[in-house]
Amino acid sequence: MKRLMVLVLALSMSLALAPGQAHAAQSLTQDAVSVRGDILDLTRDYATRFDDNVTRAESRQLRTMAKQARVQMNRLVRDVRRAERTDTRPVWRNAYATYQEVRLLGDTRLSEAREIIEPHLGFRERLQAWSDMREVMSSMDSLGRELAQRSE
């Protein structure tokens, strides 16, 4: 559940401002790639972990969500990389807009995934899933703040 929630929550990374703009931008991409990896790992885990506990239709739905998250996260990482290379305000604005879209889609998918998976989780699993989700969301929110700052 935590893996799927992280997938769904979609998507941003953290970065403390570094002294050099080039270094900070590079670190932002590295963070984006790291969060993307965490999200994809979680989604793959949950798409397969609950396969025996959900119906075939629900399983297909979870796998579709995982694929959609991969596509969206790849797009976000590409936009952050592009913004780093050009380092212009309009390109940073585009990266931030992508983040906002991915974040909104992630929230929607999270709600859908919860409806599917939560009935199959015990109390401890739900708590662990919530904890993992909060950790990833914190990183995603940090990325959003950094992108918003660079787009101003």
C-alpha positions as YAML, in Angstrom:
chain: A
units: angstrom
residues:
- id: 1
  name: MET
  ca: [0.00, 0.00, 0.00]
- id: 2
  name: LYS
  ca: [2.77, 2.40, 0.91]
- id: 3
  name: ARG
  ca: [4.46, 1.77, -2.41]
- id: 4
  name: LEU
  ca: [1.32, 2.49, -4.37]
- id: 5
  name: MET
  ca: [0.52, 5.52, -2.27]
- id: 6
  name: VAL
  ca: [3.93, 6.92, -3.00]
- id: 7
  name: LEU
  ca: [3.38, 6.29, -6.70]
- id: 8
  name: VAL
  ca: [0.09, 8.02, -6.58]
- id: 9
  name: LEU
  ca: [1.19, 10.90, -4.50]
- id: 10
  name: ALA
  ca: [3.34, 11.76, -7.13]
- id: 11
  name: LEU
  ca: [6.02, 13.59, -7.29]
- id: 12
  name: SER
  ca: [8.60, 16.02, -6.16]
- id: 13
  name: MET
  ca: [11.93, 16.12, -4.45]
- id: 14
  name: SER
  ca: [13.79, 18.08, -1.86]
- id: 15
  name: LEU
  ca: [16.86, 20.19, -2.11]
- id: 16
  name: ALA
  ca: [18.40, 22.71, 0.19]
- id: 17
  name: LEU
  ca: [19.69, 25.70, -1.68]
- id: 18
  name: ALA
  ca: [23.35, 25.29, -2.48]
- id: 19
  name: PRO
  ca: [25.77, 28.15, -3.00]
- id: 20
  name: GLY
  ca: [26.11, 27.73, -6.75]
- id: 21
  name: GLN
  ca: [23.13, 27.85, -9.11]
- id: 22
  name: ALA
  ca: [24.60, 25.14, -11.35]
- id: 23
  name: HIS
  ca: [25.22, 22.88, -8.36]
- id: 24
  name: ALA
  ca: [21.73, 23.49, -6.99]
- id: 25
  name: ALA
  ca: [20.15, 22.74, -10.35]
- id: 26
  name: GLN
  ca: [22.17, 19.56, -10.75]
- id: 27
  name: SER
  ca: [21.16, 18.45, -7.28]
- id: 28
  name: LEU
  ca: [17.52, 19.12, -8.11]
- id: 29
  name: THR
  ca: [17.68, 16.71, -11.05]
- id: 30
  name: GLN
  ca: [19.44, 14.14, -8.91]
- id: 31
  name: ASP
  ca: [16.69, 14.47, -6.31]
- id: 32
  name: ALA
  ca: [14.01, 14.17, -9.00]
- id: 33
  name: VAL
  ca: [15.62, 10.99, -10.30]
- id: 34
  name: SER
  ca: [15.88, 9.59, -6.78]
- id: 35
  name: VAL
  ca: [12.23, 10.28, -5.97]
- id: 36
  name: ARG
  ca: [11.19, 8.85, -9.32]
- id: 37
  name: GLY
  ca: [13.05, 5.66, -8.42]
- id: 38
  name: ASP
  ca: [11.39, 5.48, -5.01]
- id: 39
  name: ILE
  ca: [7.95, 5.99, -6.54]
- id: 40
  name: LEU
  ca: [8.50, 3.41, -9.26]
- id: 41
  name: ASP
  ca: [9.80, 0.87, -6.75]
- id: 42
  name: LEU
  ca: [6.75, 1.40, -4.57]
- id: 43
  name: THR
  ca: [4.31, 1.14, -7.46]
- id: 44
  name: ARG
  ca: [5.89, -2.03, -8.80]
- id: 45
  name: ASP
  ca: [5.86, -3.55, -5.35]
- id: 46
  name: TYR
  ca: [2.20, -2.78, -4.76]
- id: 47
  name: ALA
  ca: [1.09, -3.72, -8.25]
- id: 48
  name: THR
  ca: [2.53, -7.20, -7.63]
- id: 49
  name: ARG
  ca: [2.26, -7.55, -3.83]
- id: 50
  name: PHE
  ca: [-1.53, -7.45, -3.73]
- id: 51
  name: ASP
  ca: [-2.06, -9.30, -6.98]
- id: 52
  name: ASP
  ca: [-3.35, -12.39, -5.17]
- id: 53
  name: ASN
  ca: [-5.69, -10.36, -2.93]
- id: 54
  name: VAL
  ca: [-7.49, -8.26, -5.53]
- id: 55
  name: THR
  ca: [-9.67, -9.08, -8.49]
- id: 56
  name: ARG
  ca: [-8.20, -9.20, -11.98]
- id: 57
  name: ALA
  ca: [-9.87, -5.91, -12.83]
- id: 58
  name: GLU
  ca: [-8.40, -4.28, -9.72]
- id: 59
  name: SER
  ca: [-4.99, -5.74, -10.52]
- id: 60
  name: ARG
  ca: [-5.13, -4.30, -14.04]
- id: 61
  name: GLN
  ca: [-6.16, -0.97, -12.58]
- id: 62
  name: LEU
  ca: [-3.19, -0.95, -10.18]
- id: 63
  name: ARG
  ca: [-0.78, -1.85, -12.98]
- id: 64
  name: THR
  ca: [-2.21, 0.88, -15.17]
- id: 65
  name: MET
  ca: [-1.71, 3.38, -12.35]
- id: 66
  name: ALA
  ca: [1.90, 2.26, -11.99]
- id: 67
  name: LYS
  ca: [2.52, 2.75, -15.73]
- id: 68
  name: GLN
  ca: [0.90, 6.18, -15.65]
- id: 69
  name: ALA
  ca: [3.06, 7.18, -12.70]
- id: 70
  name: ARG
  ca: [6.19, 6.09, -14.58]
- id: 71
  name: VAL
  ca: [5.24, 8.17, -17.61]
- id: 72
  name: GLN
  ca: [4.44, 11.23, -15.50]
- id: 73
  name: MET
  ca: [7.60, 10.95, -13.40]
- id: 74
  name: ASN
  ca: [9.76, 10.56, -16.51]
- id: 75
  name: ARG
  ca: [8.16, 13.71, -17.90]
- id: 76
  name: LEU
  ca: [8.85, 15.61, -14.69]
- id: 77
  name: VAL
  ca: [12.50, 14.54, -14.61]
- id: 78
  name: ARG
  ca: [12.90, 15.57, -18.28]
- id: 79
  name: ASP
  ca: [11.41, 18.99, -17.59]
- id: 80
  name: VAL
  ca: [13.65, 19.54, -14.56]
- id: 81
  name: ARG
  ca: [16.71, 18.55, -16.60]
- id: 82
  name: ARG
  ca: [15.69, 20.90, -19.39]
- id: 83
  name: ALA
  ca: [15.23, 23.72, -16.89]
- id: 84
  name: GLU
  ca: [18.70, 23.09, -15.49]
- id: 85
  name: ARG
  ca: [20.30, 23.20, -18.93]
- id: 86
  name: THR
  ca: [18.63, 26.40, -20.05]
- id: 87
  name: ASP
  ca: [18.23, 28.00, -16.62]
- id: 88
  name: THR
  ca: [15.58, 30.44, -17.83]
- id: 89
  name: ARG
  ca: [12.48, 31.46, -15.95]
- id: 90
  name: PRO
  ca: [9.98, 30.26, -18.62]
- id: 91
  name: VAL
  ca: [11.51, 26.77, -18.63]
- id: 92
  name: TRP
  ca: [11.47, 26.65, -14.83]
- id: 93
  name: ARG
  ca: [7.81, 27.70, -14.97]
- id: 94
  name: ASN
  ca: [7.13, 24.81, -17.33]
- id: 95
  name: ALA
  ca: [8.86, 22.38, -14.95]
- id: 96
  name: TYR
  ca: [6.80, 23.74, -12.06]
- id: 97
  name: ALA
  ca: [3.58, 23.41, -14.09]
- id: 98
  name: THR
  ca: [4.51, 19.79, -14.82]
- id: 99
  name: TYR
  ca: [5.09, 19.22, -11.11]
- id: 100
  name: GLN
  ca: [1.67, 20.67, -10.27]
- id: 101
  name: GLU
  ca: [-0.03, 18.46, -12.85]
- id: 102
  name: VAL
  ca: [1.78, 15.34, -11.67]
- id: 103
  name: ARG
  ca: [0.98, 16.15, -8.06]
- id: 104
  name: LEU
  ca: [-2.73, 16.58, -8.81]
- id: 105
  name: LEU
  ca: [-2.86, 13.34, -10.80]
- id: 106
  name: GLY
  ca: [-1.01, 11.60, -7.99]
- id: 107
  name: ASP
  ca: [-3.55, 12.70, -5.41]
- id: 108
  name: THR
  ca: [-6.37, 11.40, -7.59]
- id: 109
  name: ARG
  ca: [-4.65, 8.06, -8.14]
- id: 110
  name: LEU
  ca: [-3.93, 7.76, -4.45]
- id: 111
  name: SER
  ca: [-7.60, 7.99, -3.63]
- id: 112
  name: GLU
  ca: [-8.41, 5.35, -6.24]
- id: 113
  name: ALA
  ca: [-5.63, 3.05, -5.06]
- id: 114
  name: ARG
  ca: [-6.70, 3.37, -1.44]
- id: 115
  name: GLU
  ca: [-10.20, 2.22, -2.34]
- id: 116
  name: ILE
  ca: [-8.71, -0.87, -3.97]
- id: 117
  name: ILE
  ca: [-6.00, -1.81, -1.50]
- id: 118
  name: GLU
  ca: [-7.04, -0.70, 1.98]
- id: 119
  name: PRO
  ca: [-9.59, -3.48, 2.46]
- id: 120
  name: HIS
  ca: [-6.67, -5.92, 2.07]
- id: 121
  name: LEU
  ca: [-4.38, -4.26, 4.64]
- id: 122
  name: GLY
  ca: [-4.09, -4.90, 8.33]
- id: 123
  name: PHE
  ca: [-3.75, -2.09, 10.85]
- id: 124
  name: ARG
  ca: [0.07, -2.21, 10.95]
- id: 125
  name: GLU
  ca: [0.32, -2.26, 7.15]
- id: 126
  name: ARG
  ca: [-1.91, 0.81, 6.95]
- id: 127
  name: LEU
  ca: [0.28, 2.67, 9.46]
- id: 128
  name: GLN
  ca: [3.45, 1.72, 7.58]
- id: 129
  name: ALA
  ca: [1.90, 2.77, 4.28]
- id: 130
  name: TRP
  ca: [0.92, 6.14, 5.76]
- id: 131
  name: SER
  ca: [4.42, 6.66, 7.15]
- id: 132
  name: ASP
  ca: [6.09, 5.83, 3.83]
- id: 133
  name: MET
  ca: [3.65, 8.03, 1.95]
- id: 134
  name: ARG
  ca: [4.34, 10.99, 4.25]
- id: 135
  name: GLU
  ca: [8.09, 10.59, 3.81]
- id: 136
  name: VAL
  ca: [7.87, 10.61, 0.03]
- id: 137
  name: MET
  ca: [5.32, 13.42, 0.02]
- id: 138
  name: SER
  ca: [7.67, 15.53, 2.09]
- id: 139
  name: SER
  ca: [10.34, 15.11, -0.56]
- id: 140
  name: MET
  ca: [7.84, 15.85, -3.30]
- id: 141
  name: ASP
  ca: [6.64, 18.99, -1.55]
- id: 142
  name: SER
  ca: [10.23, 20.18, -1.18]
- id: 143
  name: LEU
  ca: [10.72, 19.77, -4.92]
- id: 144
  name: GLY
  ca: [7.58, 21.77, -5.56]
- id: 145
  name: ARG
  ca: [8.79, 24.59, -3.32]
- id: 146
  name: GLU
  ca: [12.15, 24.66, -5.09]
- id: 147
  name: LEU
  ca: [10.54, 24.66, -8.52]
- id: 148
  name: ALA
  ca: [8.13, 27.41, -7.48]
- id: 149
  name: GLN
  ca: [11.02, 29.52, -6.21]
- id: 150
  name: ARG
  ca: [13.00, 29.11, -9.42]
- id: 151
  name: SER
  ca: [9.96, 29.90, -11.56]
- id: 152
  name: GLU
  ca: [9.31, 33.25, -9.86]
...
